[in-house]
Each structure stands twice: as C-alpha cells, then as structure tokens.
C-alpha cells in the first residue's frame, strides 16, 4: 500500500508550546545567543538552532560599517580596473602568482 505508515522512534522535543516559548524569548531579547536561549528554554543547542532558523526563519546579522561612496569613487574604480586589465594583458596572469604566492 502507498499509505503512510506510523513512524517509530522519538517524538520531537520541539512542540508547538516550546516553539511559542522560544519565539517569545527571542522577541523579548533578540540579541540572545542560541546557547543562552537553549539553556533558558530547557532544550538542546541543536533544538534551539532548529527552532530559530528553520521554524521561525530568523537569521543572525551583524551591522558592519562601510565607507561612504563619494561622487568621485566610480571614476577611480573604473580607472583602477582599466589599469589592472592592461597590467594583466601586458604581463600575463602568471605574474600574479609570483606577486602573491612567493616562497
């Protein structure tokens, strides 16, 4: 038969109530580490990881400082790219190996 047979094995620790608890804890403290969340929720680190990333679809991000692009930057970038392209055409790509990968 093609009917789905009952599954044997352990049931998931991640019940709807536990998932709601983890979701509430993350809403109250979004900077909380997964290890701290697991400890407070009384689940394993891996279960907390699964709950946050796969079930709740939350992903960590870090704010990084980037330099502001000035109006003159695109021209300078284009100039560098043209110089580098000419350098490769004149000297060959192998010269980069010598410059960056020396003994």
XYZ file of C-alpha atoms in Angstrom, residues 7-96:
90
model
C 6.530 6.280 12.363
C 8.562 4.673 15.060
C 11.145 6.498 17.080
C 11.281 9.501 19.267
C 8.791 12.310 19.002
C 10.116 15.802 18.527
C 11.074 17.840 21.571
C 10.000 20.926 19.660
C 6.288 21.050 20.468
C 4.113 23.993 19.481
C 4.208 25.273 23.075
C 8.013 25.040 23.193
C 8.281 26.794 19.814
C 6.000 29.585 21.058
C 8.125 29.893 24.211
C 11.314 30.177 22.138
C 9.651 32.721 19.846
C 8.593 34.846 22.832
C 12.080 34.707 24.347
C 13.638 35.816 21.047
C 11.129 38.672 20.715
C 11.997 39.921 24.207
C 15.739 39.612 23.705
C 16.719 39.347 20.013
C 20.450 39.605 20.805
C 20.356 36.472 22.940
C 22.795 33.749 21.946
C 21.474 30.351 20.906
C 23.305 28.721 23.798
C 21.653 31.050 26.318
C 18.274 30.534 24.618
C 18.687 26.753 24.782
C 19.583 26.926 28.465
C 16.611 29.137 29.340
C 14.188 27.086 27.218
C 15.495 23.773 28.579
C 16.238 22.344 25.140
C 19.478 21.337 23.469
C 21.526 23.819 21.476
C 20.665 21.959 18.273
C 16.929 22.099 19.032
C 17.179 25.843 19.710
C 19.094 26.226 16.443
C 16.405 24.310 14.524
C 13.622 26.322 16.156
C 15.149 29.714 15.448
C 16.499 29.143 11.965
C 14.232 26.556 10.364
C 10.907 27.017 12.137
C 10.898 30.727 12.997
C 13.074 31.673 9.991
C 15.205 34.116 11.971
C 18.773 34.673 10.852
C 21.628 36.450 12.596
C 23.127 39.501 11.052
C 25.877 41.824 12.064
C 25.870 45.500 11.307
C 29.084 46.403 9.566
C 30.472 49.836 8.892
C 31.137 50.528 5.248
C 32.774 53.535 3.730
C 30.577 56.109 2.101
C 30.833 56.216 -1.675
C 31.840 59.649 -2.865
C 30.842 61.078 -6.263
C 34.441 60.646 -7.485
C 34.658 56.961 -6.492
C 33.098 55.364 -9.613
C 35.651 57.093 -11.850
C 38.561 55.989 -9.646
C 37.267 52.428 -9.572
C 36.927 52.362 -13.349
C 40.427 53.810 -13.736
C 41.873 51.103 -11.465
C 40.018 48.330 -13.323
C 41.319 49.586 -16.656
C 44.878 49.786 -15.261
C 44.646 46.270 -13.833
C 43.239 44.899 -17.099
C 46.119 46.491 -19.049
C 48.621 45.142 -16.500
C 47.304 41.589 -16.985
C 47.343 41.928 -20.781
C 50.956 43.187 -20.758
C 52.409 40.876 -18.093
C 50.160 37.832 -18.215
C 48.146 36.313 -15.409
C 51.117 34.276 -14.144
C 52.762 37.401 -12.737
C 50.044 37.485 -10.060
